[in-house]
mmCIF file of C-alpha atoms in Angstrom:
data_model
loop_
_atom_site.group_PDB
_atom_site.id
_atom_site.type_symbol
_atom_site.label_atom_id
_atom_site.label_comp_id
_atom_site.label_asym_id
_atom_site.label_seq_id
_atom_site.Cartn_x
_atom_site.Cartn_y
_atom_site.Cartn_z
ATOM 1 C CA ALA T 1 29.544 3.064 -49.538
ATOM 2 C CA GLY T 2 27.804 5.871 -51.392
ATOM 3 C CA ASN T 3 25.880 7.129 -48.354
ATOM 4 C CA ALA T 4 25.763 10.895 -47.887
ATOM 5 C CA LEU T 5 27.094 12.224 -44.599
ATOM 6 C CA ASP T 6 24.078 13.283 -42.580
ATOM 7 C CA GLY T 7 22.596 13.273 -39.129
ATOM 8 C CA GLU T 8 20.915 9.870 -39.231
ATOM 9 C CA TRP T 9 21.938 6.274 -38.799
ATOM 10 C CA VAL T 10 21.386 4.219 -41.949
ATOM 11 C CA ASP T 11 19.643 1.496 -39.954
ATOM 12 C CA ALA T 12 17.036 3.553 -38.114
ATOM 13 C CA SER T 13 15.109 0.446 -37.114
ATOM 14 C CA ARG T 14 18.018 -0.797 -35.018
ATOM 15 C CA VAL T 15 19.411 2.430 -33.585
ATOM 16 C CA LEU T 16 16.937 5.067 -32.433
ATOM 17 C CA SER T 17 18.197 8.505 -33.407
ATOM 18 C CA GLY T 18 16.981 11.537 -35.314
ATOM 19 C CA ASP T 19 13.737 11.363 -37.261
ATOM 20 C CA GLY T 20 14.578 8.689 -39.851
ATOM 21 C CA ALA T 21 15.243 11.120 -42.708
ATOM 22 C CA ALA T 22 18.654 12.009 -44.156
ATOM 23 C CA GLY T 23 20.079 15.429 -43.401
ATOM 24 C CA GLY T 24 20.115 17.675 -40.387
ATOM 25 C CA ASP T 25 22.084 17.572 -37.170
ATOM 26 C CA PHE T 26 23.187 14.291 -35.705
ATOM 27 C CA THR T 27 21.037 13.596 -32.642
ATOM 28 C CA PHE T 28 21.533 10.680 -30.312
ATOM 29 C CA THR T 29 20.219 10.074 -26.795
ATOM 30 C CA PHE T 30 22.492 8.562 -24.166
ATOM 31 C CA ASN T 31 20.601 7.118 -21.193
ATOM 32 C CA VAL T 32 22.627 6.920 -18.006
ATOM 33 C CA ALA T 33 21.631 5.045 -14.866
ATOM 34 C CA VAL T 34 23.067 7.392 -12.254
ATOM 35 C CA GLY T 35 24.047 5.432 -9.165
ATOM 36 C CA ASP T 36 24.441 2.149 -11.040
ATOM 37 C CA ILE T 37 27.755 1.210 -9.429
ATOM 38 C CA ASP T 38 27.607 -2.486 -10.304
ATOM 39 C CA ARG T 39 26.628 -1.599 -13.900
ATOM 40 C CA ASP T 40 23.550 -3.783 -14.170
ATOM 41 C CA GLY T 41 21.266 -1.025 -15.486
ATOM 42 C CA ALA T 42 19.616 0.028 -12.222
ATOM 43 C CA ALA T 43 20.337 1.896 -9.012
ATOM 44 C CA ALA T 44 19.362 -0.630 -6.368
ATOM 45 C CA ILE T 45 20.367 -1.981 -2.968
ATOM 46 C CA THR T 46 22.944 -4.186 -4.703
ATOM 47 C CA ASP T 47 24.922 -0.991 -5.414
ATOM 48 C CA VAL T 48 25.395 -0.159 -1.729
ATOM 49 C CA ALA T 49 28.009 -2.868 -1.070
ATOM 50 C CA PRO T 50 30.464 -1.746 -3.817
ATOM 51 C CA LEU T 51 30.042 1.851 -2.661
ATOM 52 C CA ARG T 52 30.815 0.811 0.895
ATOM 53 C CA ALA T 53 33.862 -1.178 -0.273
ATOM 54 C CA ALA T 54 35.308 1.868 -2.052
ATOM 55 C CA ASP T 55 34.474 4.380 0.669
ATOM 56 C CA GLY T 56 37.396 6.624 1.590
ATOM 57 C CA THR T 57 39.503 5.805 -1.469
ATOM 58 C CA THR T 58 40.914 8.317 -3.951
ATOM 59 C CA THR T 59 41.992 8.215 -7.580
ATOM 60 C CA GLY T 60 44.876 5.772 -8.047
ATOM 61 C CA ALA T 61 44.501 4.165 -4.624
ATOM 62 C CA ALA T 62 43.822 0.487 -4.146
ATOM 63 C CA GLY T 63 40.102 -0.198 -4.043
ATOM 64 C CA TYR T 64 39.153 3.044 -5.804
ATOM 65 C CA SER T 65 36.319 2.637 -8.319
ATOM 66 C CA ILE T 66 35.410 5.285 -10.832
ATOM 67 C CA PHE T 67 31.911 3.811 -10.840
ATOM 68 C CA ALA T 68 31.557 4.415 -7.102
ATOM 69 C CA ASP T 69 32.842 7.979 -7.463
ATOM 70 C CA LEU T 70 29.400 9.196 -8.459
ATOM 71 C CA ASP T 71 30.192 12.914 -8.267
ATOM 72 C CA ALA T 72 33.474 12.379 -10.190
ATOM 73 C CA ASN T 73 35.639 14.413 -7.807
ATOM 74 C CA GLY T 74 38.303 11.741 -7.307
ATOM 75 C CA VAL T 75 37.140 10.740 -3.820
ATOM 76 C CA VAL T 76 34.552 8.150 -2.773
ATOM 77 C CA ASP T 77 32.849 9.574 0.285
ATOM 78 C CA ALA T 78 29.531 10.544 1.862
ATOM 79 C CA ALA T 79 28.716 12.818 -1.065
ATOM 80 C CA ASP T 80 28.646 9.800 -3.355
ATOM 81 C CA ALA T 81 26.361 7.995 -0.925
ATOM 82 C CA ASP T 82 23.985 10.960 -1.136
ATOM 83 C CA VAL T 83 23.923 10.668 -4.933
ATOM 84 C CA LEU T 84 23.075 6.977 -4.684
ATOM 85 C CA ARG T 85 20.317 7.657 -2.148
ATOM 86 C CA GLN T 86 18.657 10.085 -4.547
ATOM 87 C CA GLN T 87 18.686 7.527 -7.374
ATOM 88 C CA LEU T 88 17.724 4.280 -5.636
ATOM 89 C CA GLY T 89 14.879 2.532 -7.411
ATOM 90 C CA ARG T 90 15.551 4.003 -10.859
ATOM 91 C CA ALA T 91 16.679 2.094 -13.957
ATOM 92 C CA LEU T 92 17.528 2.553 -17.629
ATOM 93 C CA PRO T 93 14.508 2.838 -19.968
ATOM 94 C CA GLY T 94 15.180 -0.681 -21.202
ATOM 95 C CA GLY T 95 14.421 -1.975 -17.741
ATOM 96 C CA ALA T 96 16.406 -3.331 -14.855
ATOM 97 C CA PRO T 97 17.714 -6.895 -14.785
ATOM 98 C CA ASN T 98 15.847 -9.629 -13.000
ATOM 99 C CA ALA T 99 16.031 -9.708 -9.237
ATOM 100 C CA PRO T 100 18.666 -12.087 -7.850
ATOM 101 C CA ALA T 101 17.296 -15.545 -7.191
ATOM 102 C CA GLY T 102 16.459 -15.874 -3.524
ATOM 103 C CA THR T 103 17.713 -18.748 -1.423
ATOM 104 C CA ALA T 104 15.914 -20.251 1.534
ATOM 105 C CA GLY T 105 17.175 -19.081 4.894
ATOM 106 C CA ALA T 106 16.899 -20.657 8.315
ATOM 107 C CA THR T 107 13.171 -19.844 8.410
ATOM 108 C CA THR T 108 10.399 -19.062 5.972
ATOM 109 C CA ILE T 109 9.726 -15.380 5.341
ATOM 110 C CA THR T 110 6.450 -13.706 4.409
ATOM 111 C CA LEU T 111 5.936 -10.068 3.464
ATOM 112 C CA THR T 112 2.437 -8.797 4.109
ATOM 113 C CA GLY T 113 0.368 -6.042 5.681
ATOM 114 C CA ALA T 114 -2.862 -5.670 7.612
ATOM 115 C CA ASP T 115 -6.004 -5.491 5.478
ATOM 116 C CA ARG T 116 -7.957 -2.307 6.114
ATOM 117 C CA VAL T 117 -11.594 -1.309 5.748
ATOM 118 C CA VAL T 118 -12.230 2.441 5.710
ATOM 119 C CA VAL T 119 -15.173 4.761 5.094
ATOM 120 C CA THR T 120 -15.235 6.821 1.929
ATOM 121 C CA PRO T 121 -14.971 10.517 2.795
ATOM 122 C CA ASP T 122 -18.021 12.736 2.440
ATOM 123 C CA GLY T 123 -16.119 15.998 2.109
ATOM 124 C CA ALA T 124 -12.394 16.532 1.797
ATOM 125 C CA ALA T 125 -10.072 13.691 0.829
ATOM 126 C CA THR T 126 -8.708 11.586 3.681
ATOM 127 C CA THR T 127 -5.345 9.891 4.107
ATOM 128 C CA GLY T 128 -4.110 6.742 5.790
ATOM 129 C CA THR T 129 -1.217 4.313 6.002
ATOM 130 C CA ILE T 130 -0.467 0.609 5.678
ATOM 131 C CA ASP T 131 2.761 -0.961 6.946
ATOM 132 C CA ILE T 132 4.492 -3.662 4.925
ATOM 133 C CA MET T 133 5.760 -6.081 7.559
ATOM 134 C CA LEU T 134 8.014 -9.128 7.655
ATOM 135 C CA GLN T 135 6.873 -12.347 9.304
ATOM 136 C CA THR T 136 9.056 -15.357 10.035
ATOM 137 C CA GLY T 137 7.801 -18.917 10.064
ATOM 138 C CA ASP T 138 9.239 -19.738 13.481
ATOM 139 C CA GLY T 139 8.788 -16.326 15.099
ATOM 140 C CA ALA T 140 12.553 -15.814 15.371
ATOM 141 C CA PRO T 141 14.317 -12.629 14.216
ATOM 142 C CA ILE T 142 16.502 -12.478 11.120
ATOM 143 C CA ASP T 143 19.452 -10.269 10.176
ATOM 144 C CA LEU T 144 19.353 -8.315 6.927
ATOM 145 C CA LEU T 145 22.034 -6.219 5.295
ATOM 146 C CA GLU T 146 19.667 -4.409 2.926
ATOM 147 C CA TYR T 147 16.051 -4.545 1.826
ATOM 148 C CA SER T 148 13.848 -2.809 -0.721
ATOM 149 C CA VAL T 149 10.087 -2.787 -1.259
ATOM 150 C CA ARG T 150 8.214 -1.735 -4.396
ATOM 151 C CA VAL T 151 4.439 -1.390 -4.060
ATOM 152 C CA GLU T 152 1.929 -1.149 -6.891
ATOM 153 C CA LEU T 153 -1.660 -0.103 -6.173
ATOM 154 C CA VAL T 154 -4.232 -2.158 -8.088
ATOM 155 C CA GLY T 155 -7.937 -1.343 -8.074
ATOM 156 C CA PRO T 156 -10.890 0.206 -9.901
ATOM 157 C CA GLU T 157 -9.934 3.896 -9.777
ATOM 158 C CA VAL T 158 -6.208 4.201 -9.092
ATOM 159 C CA GLY T 159 -5.200 7.846 -9.139
ATOM 160 C CA ALA T 160 -8.802 9.062 -9.123
ATOM 161 C CA GLY T 161 -10.485 7.217 -6.267
ATOM 162 C CA VAL T 162 -7.444 6.055 -4.300
ATOM 163 C CA SER T 163 -3.850 7.217 -4.779
ATOM 164 C CA LEU T 164 -0.490 6.398 -3.276
ATOM 165 C CA ILE T 165 1.135 9.601 -2.005
ATOM 166 C CA GLY T 166 4.444 8.361 -0.556
ATOM 167 C CA GLY T 167 5.636 6.585 2.539
ATOM 168 C CA GLY T 168 8.490 6.239 4.986
ATOM 169 C CA VAL T 169 9.375 4.615 8.297
ATOM 170 C CA ALA T 170 6.860 1.970 9.399
ATOM 171 C CA SER T 171 4.207 3.229 11.809
ATOM 172 C CA ALA T 172 4.603 0.307 14.217
ATOM 173 C CA ALA T 173 7.739 -1.648 15.194
ATOM 174 C CA PRO T 174 9.934 -0.265 12.392
ATOM 175 C CA ALA T 175 12.778 -2.541 11.324
ATOM 176 C CA ALA T 176 14.834 0.471 10.234
ATOM 177 C CA THR T 177 14.681 4.216 10.748
ATOM 178 C CA ALA T 178 15.650 7.158 8.550
ATOM 179 C CA PRO T 179 17.880 8.560 7.245
ATOM 180 C CA ASP T 180 20.295 5.657 7.726
ATOM 181 C CA PRO T 181 19.747 2.862 7.034
ATOM 182 C CA LEU T 182 16.223 3.563 5.685
ATOM 183 C CA ASN T 183 16.377 5.869 2.676
ATOM 184 C CA ALA T 184 13.151 7.787 3.349
ATOM 185 C CA PRO T 185 11.194 9.346 1.731
ATOM 186 C CA GLY T 186 12.056 6.918 -1.077
ATOM 187 C CA ASN T 187 11.408 7.039 -4.803
ATOM 188 C CA VAL T 188 8.135 8.683 -5.843
ATOM 189 C CA ASP T 189 8.546 8.537 -9.633
ATOM 190 C CA ASP T 190 5.608 6.132 -10.040
ATOM 191 C CA LEU T 191 3.044 7.905 -7.845
ATOM 192 C CA PRO T 192 0.054 7.685 -7.643
ATOM 193 C CA ALA T 193 0.154 4.013 -8.685
ATOM 194 C CA GLY T 194 3.567 2.933 -7.361
ATOM 195 C CA TYR T 195 6.059 3.596 -4.581
ATOM 196 C CA TYR T 196 9.591 2.378 -3.799
ATOM 197 C CA LEU T 197 11.578 2.559 -0.569
ATOM 198 C CA SER T 198 14.793 0.822 0.405
ATOM 199 C CA THR T 199 17.647 0.901 2.825
ATOM 200 C CA ALA T 200 21.059 2.368 2.015
ATOM 201 C CA ASN T 201 23.057 0.732 4.773
ATOM 202 C CA THR T 202 26.361 2.576 4.474
ATOM 203 C CA SER T 203 27.578 1.335 7.875
ATOM 204 C CA GLY T 204 27.327 -2.322 6.900
ATOM 205 C CA ALA T 205 25.918 -3.287 10.303
ATOM 206 C CA ALA T 206 23.271 -6.012 10.213
ATOM 207 C CA ILE T 207 19.655 -4.880 10.553
ATOM 208 C CA ARG T 208 17.888 -7.054 13.130
ATOM 209 C CA VAL T 209 14.298 -7.662 12.003
ATOM 210 C CA ASP T 210 11.936 -9.252 14.507
ATOM 211 C CA ASP T 211 8.880 -11.250 13.508
ATOM 212 C CA GLY T 212 6.153 -8.717 12.664
ATOM 213 C CA ASP T 213 8.436 -5.698 12.268
ATOM 214 C CA GLY T 214 7.450 -3.130 9.669
ATOM 215 C CA LEU T 215 9.832 -2.697 6.742
ATOM 216 C CA ILE T 216 8.190 0.423 5.327
ATOM 217 C CA ARG T 217 5.038 2.542 5.561
ATOM 218 C CA VAL T 218 2.879 3.237 2.512
ATOM 219 C CA ASP T 219 0.718 6.378 2.537
ATOM 220 C CA TYR T 220 -2.506 6.662 0.546
ATOM 221 C CA GLU T 221 -5.220 9.240 -0.138
ATOM 222 C CA ILE T 222 -8.924 8.538 -0.690
ATOM 223 C CA SER T 223 -11.051 10.920 -2.743
ATOM 224 C CA PRO T 224 -14.622 11.746 -1.660
ATOM 225 C CA GLY T 225 -17.106 9.177 -2.926
ATOM 226 C CA ALA T 226 -14.514 6.525 -3.798
ATOM 227 C CA ILE T 227 -15.754 2.952 -3.441
ATOM 228 C CA GLY T 228 -14.003 -0.357 -4.060
ATOM 229 C CA THR T 229 -11.340 -2.831 -3.011
ATOM 230 C CA TYR T 230 -7.693 -2.047 -3.727
ATOM 231 C CA GLN T 231 -4.650 -4.291 -3.391
ATOM 232 C CA LEU T 232 -1.093 -3.278 -2.564
ATOM 233 C CA ASP T 233 0.894 -5.666 -4.742
ATOM 234 C CA LEU T 234 4.590 -6.144 -3.963
ATOM 235 C CA LEU T 235 6.600 -6.344 -7.182
ATOM 236 C CA VAL T 236 9.505 -8.797 -7.255
ATOM 237 C CA GLU T 237 10.696 -9.277 -10.833
ATOM 238 C CA ARG T 238 13.564 -6.765 -11.049
ATOM 239 C CA VAL T 239 16.631 -5.999 -8.986
ATOM 240 C CA ASN T 240 15.105 -2.619 -8.112
ATOM 241 C CA ASP T 241 11.833 -4.161 -6.922
ATOM 242 C CA THR T 242 11.256 -5.988 -3.625
ATOM 243 C CA VAL T 243 14.498 -7.684 -2.543
ATOM 244 C CA LEU T 244 15.850 -8.944 0.793
ATOM 245 C CA LEU T 245 19.612 -9.383 1.301
ATOM 246 C CA ASP T 246 20.822 -11.322 4.328
ATOM 247 C CA ASP T 247 23.767 -10.216 6.479
ATOM 248 C CA ALA T 248 26.144 -11.825 3.960
ATOM 249 C CA GLY T 249 24.592 -9.961 1.024
ATOM 250 C CA ARG T 250 22.751 -12.986 -0.373
ATOM 251 C CA ALA T 251 19.200 -12.663 -1.693
ATOM 252 C CA LEU T 252 16.593 -14.396 0.455
ATOM 253 C CA ALA T 253 13.486 -16.178 -0.762
ATOM 254 C CA PHE T 254 10.136 -15.012 0.590
ATOM 255 C CA SER T 255 6.421 -15.286 -0.067
ATOM 256 C CA ILE T 256 3.900 -12.467 -0.307
ATOM 257 C CA ILE T 257 0.386 -11.931 1.009
ATOM 258 C CA ALA T 258 -0.651 -8.601 -0.499
ATOM 259 C CA PRO T 259 -2.708 -6.404 1.855
ATOM 260 C CA THR T 260 -6.022 -4.949 0.712
ATOM 261 C CA LEU T 261 -7.678 -1.588 1.284
ATOM 262 C CA THR T 262 -11.473 -1.658 1.093
ATOM 263 C CA VAL T 263 -13.265 1.682 0.810
ATOM 264 C CA SER T 264 -16.930 1.300 1.695
ATOM 265 C CA ILE T 265 -19.953 3.038 3.219
ATOM 266 C CA PRO T 266 -20.424 4.081 6.876
ATOM 267 C CA GLY T 267 -21.187 1.091 9.075
ATOM 268 C CA ASP T 268 -19.590 -1.573 6.869
ATOM 269 C CA LEU T 269 -16.970 -3.054 9.181
ATOM 270 C CA ASN T 270 -16.025 -6.236 7.315
ATOM 271 C CA GLY T 271 -15.707 -4.826 3.806
ATOM 272 C CA ASP T 272 -18.589 -6.634 2.094
ATOM 273 C CA PHE T 273 -20.270 -3.344 1.079
ATOM 274 C CA VAL T 274 -23.321 -4.136 3.217
ATOM 275 C CA VAL T 275 -24.244 -2.921 6.695
ATOM 276 C CA GLY T 276 -25.783 -6.036 8.170
ATOM 277 C CA ALA T 277 -25.760 -8.692 10.848
ATOM 278 C CA ASN T 278 -22.056 -9.411 10.437
ATOM 279 C CA ASP T 279 -21.166 -5.800 11.241
ATOM 280 C CA LEU T 280 -23.525 -5.718 14.200
ATOM 281 C CA ALA T 281 -21.984 -8.937 15.507
ATOM 282 C CA ILE T 282 -18.519 -7.352 15.424
ATOM 283 C CA VAL T 283 -19.663 -4.471 17.613
ATOM 284 C CA LEU T 284 -21.558 -6.711 20.044
ATOM 285 C CA ALA T 285 -18.622 -9.127 20.357
ATOM 286 C CA ASN T 286 -16.297 -6.282 21.360
ATOM 287 C CA PHE T 287 -18.795 -4.110 23.227
ATOM 288 C CA THR T 288 -17.216 -2.030 26.056
ATOM 289 C CA GLN T 289 -13.727 -3.243 25.126
ATOM 290 C CA SER T 290 -10.693 -1.079 24.394
ATOM 291 C CA VAL T 291 -9.315 -1.774 20.907
ATOM 292 C CA PRO T 292 -6.824 -0.081 18.561
ATOM 293 C CA VAL T 293 -8.215 3.305 17.565
ATOM 294 C CA GLY T 294 -10.128 3.101 14.295
ATOM 295 C CA ASP T 295 -9.892 -0.693 14.006
ATOM 296 C CA PHE T 296 -13.076 -1.531 12.107
ATOM 297 C CA SER T 297 -12.416 -5.266 12.439
ATOM 298 C CA ARG T 298 -12.838 -4.825 16.207
ATOM 299 C CA GLY T 299 -15.836 -2.498 16.012
ATOM 300 C CA ASP T 300 -14.343 0.958 16.655
ATOM 301 C CA VAL T 301 -16.010 2.892 13.859
ATOM 302 C CA THR T 302 -16.820 6.143 15.668
ATOM 303 C CA GLY T 303 -16.816 7.924 19.011
ATOM 304 C CA PRO T 304 -17.485 11.327 20.558
ATOM 305 C CA GLY T 305 -17.646 13.918 17.812
ATOM 306 C CA GLY T 306 -17.774 11.217 15.147
ATOM 307 C CA VAL T 307 -14.121 10.250 15.609
ATOM 308 C CA PRO T 308 -13.041 6.688 16.564
ATOM 309 C CA ASP T 309 -11.844 6.641 20.171
ATOM 310 C CA GLY T 310 -10.525 3.115 20.735
ATOM 311 C CA ILE T 311 -13.564 2.053 22.777
ATOM 312 C CA VAL T 312 -16.406 -0.018 21.342
ATOM 313 C CA GLY T 313 -19.483 1.533 22.885
ATOM 314 C CA ALA T 314 -22.869 3.097 22.362
ATOM 315 C CA ASP T 315 -21.657 5.461 19.636
ATOM 316 C CA ASP T 316 -20.504 2.539 17.517
ATOM 317 C CA LEU T 317 -23.706 0.579 18.109
ATOM 318 C CA VAL T 318 -25.924 3.534 17.226
ATOM 319 C CA LEU T 319 -24.023 4.119 13.987
ATOM 320 C CA ILE T 320 -24.441 0.493 12.902
ATOM 321 C CA LEU T 321 -28.129 0.430 13.775
ATOM 322 C CA GLY T 322 -28.718 3.738 12.045
ATOM 323 C CA ALA T 323 -27.119 2.459 8.835
ATOM 324 C CA PHE T 324 -28.541 -1.051 9.034
ATOM 325 C CA THR T 325 -29.341 -2.661 5.626
ATOM 326 C CA ASN T 326 -27.503 0.036 3.677
ATOM 327 C CA GLN T 327 -25.433 -1.365 0.836
ATOM 328 C CA VAL T 328 -23.471 -0.206 -2.195
ATOM 329 C CA ILE T 329 -22.315 -1.957 -5.352
ATOM 330 C CA PRO T 330 -18.585 -1.333 -5.909
ATOM 331 C CA PRO T 331 -17.239 -0.703 -9.418
ATOM 332 C CA GLY T 332 -16.985 -3.982 -11.282
ATOM 333 C CA GLY T 333 -18.490 -5.995 -8.432
ATOM 334 C CA SER T 334 -21.458 -6.545 -6.184
ATOM 335 C CA ALA T 335 -22.318 -6.401 -2.535
ATOM 336 C CA SER T 336 -21.878 -9.670 -0.675
ATOM 337 C CA ALA T 337 -24.987 -11.802 -1.185
ATOM 338 C CA THR T 338 -24.609 -13.402 2.221
ATOM 339 C CA GLY T 339 -24.220 -10.071 3.945
ATOM 340 C CA ALA T 340 -27.149 -8.575 2.075
ATOM 341 C CA ASP T 341 -29.418 -11.502 2.872
ATOM 342 C CA ASP T 342 -28.489 -11.334 6.531
ATOM 343 C CA ALA T 343 -29.138 -7.632 6.658
ATOM 344 C CA LEU T 344 -32.398 -7.650 4.730
ATOM 345 C CA ALA T 345 -33.758 -10.591 6.687
ATOM 346 C CA LEU T 346 -33.677 -8.464 9.826
ATOM 347 C CA ALA T 347 -35.533 -5.630 8.127
ATOM 348 C CA SER T 348 -37.862 -7.479 5.764
ATOM 349 C CA ASP T 349 -40.788 -5.302 6.713
ATOM 350 C CA ALA T 350 -39.062 -2.109 5.575
ATOM 351 C CA PRO T 351 -40.950 -0.270 2.803
ATOM 352 C CA THR T 352 -39.188 0.086 -0.530
ATOM 353 C CA ALA T 353 -37.957 3.413 -1.805
ATOM 354 C CA PRO T 354 -40.524 5.365 -3.823
ATOM 355 C CA PRO T 355 -39.663 6.107 -7.474
ATOM 356 C CA GLY T 356 -37.190 8.938 -7.823
ATOM 357 C CA ALA T 357 -36.092 8.849 -4.182
ATOM 358 C CA THR T 358 -32.574 10.180 -3.744
ATOM 359 C CA SER T 359 -30.084 10.680 -0.953
ATOM 360 C CA SER T 360 -26.999 12.788 -0.379
ATOM 361 C CA LEU T 361 -24.928 9.728 -1.300
ATOM 362 C CA ASP T 362 -26.334 9.149 -4.792
ATOM 363 C CA ARG T 363 -22.905 9.810 -6.313
ATOM 364 C CA TRP T 364 -21.810 6.439 -4.893
ATOM 365 C CA GLN T 365 -22.397 3.891 -7.624
ATOM 366 C CA GLY T 366 -25.236 1.516 -6.807
ATOM 367 C CA TRP T 367 -26.198 3.221 -3.527
ATOM 368 C CA ASN T 368 -29.243 1.474 -2.052
ATOM 369 C CA ARG T 369 -30.786 2.703 1.170
ATOM 370 C CA PRO T 370 -34.273 1.736 2.400
ATOM 371 C CA VAL T 371 -36.198 4.927 3.086
ATOM 372 C CA PHE T 372 -37.890 4.507 6.426
ATOM 373 C CA ARG T 373 -37.064 6.602 9.416
ATOM 374 C CA ASP T 374 -33.734 5.868 11.093
ATOM 375 C CA ALA T 375 -35.455 5.870 14.474
ATOM 376 C CA GLU T 376 -37.890 3.149 13.356
ATOM 377 C CA ARG T 377 -35.119 1.077 11.815
ATOM 378 C CA THR T 378 -32.944 1.402 14.910
ATOM 379 C CA ASP T 379 -35.837 0.455 17.168
ATOM 380 C CA THR T 380 -36.698 -2.592 15.045
ATOM 381 C CA VAL T 381 -33.177 -3.976 15.149
ATOM 382 C CA THR T 382 -32.634 -3.059 18.804
ATOM 383 C CA ARG T 383 -35.621 -5.177 19.850
ATOM 384 C CA LEU T 384 -34.100 -8.192 18.111
ATOM 385 C CA PHE T 385 -30.987 -7.954 20.295
ATOM 386 C CA SER T 386 -32.595 -6.785 23.548
ATOM 387 C CA PRO T 387 -33.854 -8.919 26.474
ATOM 388 C CA ARG T 388 -37.470 -9.843 25.942
ATOM 389 C CA SER T 389 -40.096 -7.889 27.838
ATOM 390 C CA ASP T 390 -43.845 -8.157 28.164
ATOM 391 C CA ASP T 391 -44.193 -5.480 25.507
ATOM 392 C CA HIS T 392 -42.470 -7.732 22.983
ATOM 393 C CA LEU T 393 -44.216 -11.004 23.845
ATOM 394 C CA PRO T 394 -47.057 -12.230 21.649
ATOM 395 C CA ASP T 395 -50.512 -12.520 23.196
ATOM 396 C CA GLY T 396 -50.653 -15.419 25.591
ATOM 397 C CA GLY T 397 -46.855 -15.447 26.040
#
């Protein structure tokens, strides 16, 4: 055709190779999805069944699959399962195919997690966890053959303020444990914004999942001074995203309620970025009660030595009163107007901050703290919630 022999395709717009100029060595990139036994472009939980079907076979034997022989030694065995485990969650650069369409099971299924409110660290970074759990509409258990979960962190400062750092077996009521069937520690290619963990159920035994069981645990890290609300989205579009397979290998339909992580200031228990009447009410409603350690929604914000102790008591009350009316404006948002009004109404006599007043927390965007003595503020609010005495009655009362 009159074309000189060189190291480039003629149609460089259709086939990516070389640098688009004639001459030089022929260069071509072959992308391989290692572990893609069913040849759909991704290593996912749908590849476990064909691996299991070929397990124990050798070259030339019935049932042997060269695609399941991932280490290419002529035998499909545990070594091939190890290769698949290392690759689960990965796909060709062009992207994985769509997730299989889910069908409705005997009950409705919801994947969710508990929303958390935490205090931004004032020194070294802190870490925490959120479980992704499965809930059934009728409270009955279900049987799964495989499941996978892909989490994406969405928020104002992903990777700088808050980062995903990995995950593993659920902290409470785990549906599966590692290393089999849960393939912990999972795929960390997308950290700090994304995380993937799945099962690799080589035994083929059904995984009994009770209502409320945790599928996986997601670990996060909070940098000092971080403020804002973050959401743990569960991705579902691709076969190597979030997928549930029932005990017959069929994809199940489910809904999602994405959990949130709110990073706020000390004393903010409900995540509205204001320390006010709502937070005080939480402590008073649970006063003297034993609650899960560090559960802000129940009022356990501190304890002896400044560490939550699972008891809502004087330490928690003092912290709230000492921080009363403090607020902060999160990136891209504002403190709750209702919470701020409630808080400021109880301290309307507080003097305003003089020009140029600063605090040790000025690095928090929008930090606003009335500058009167903590003792006076605590005493003012305490009187509002204490039994009346003659000292507090107006003349003639």
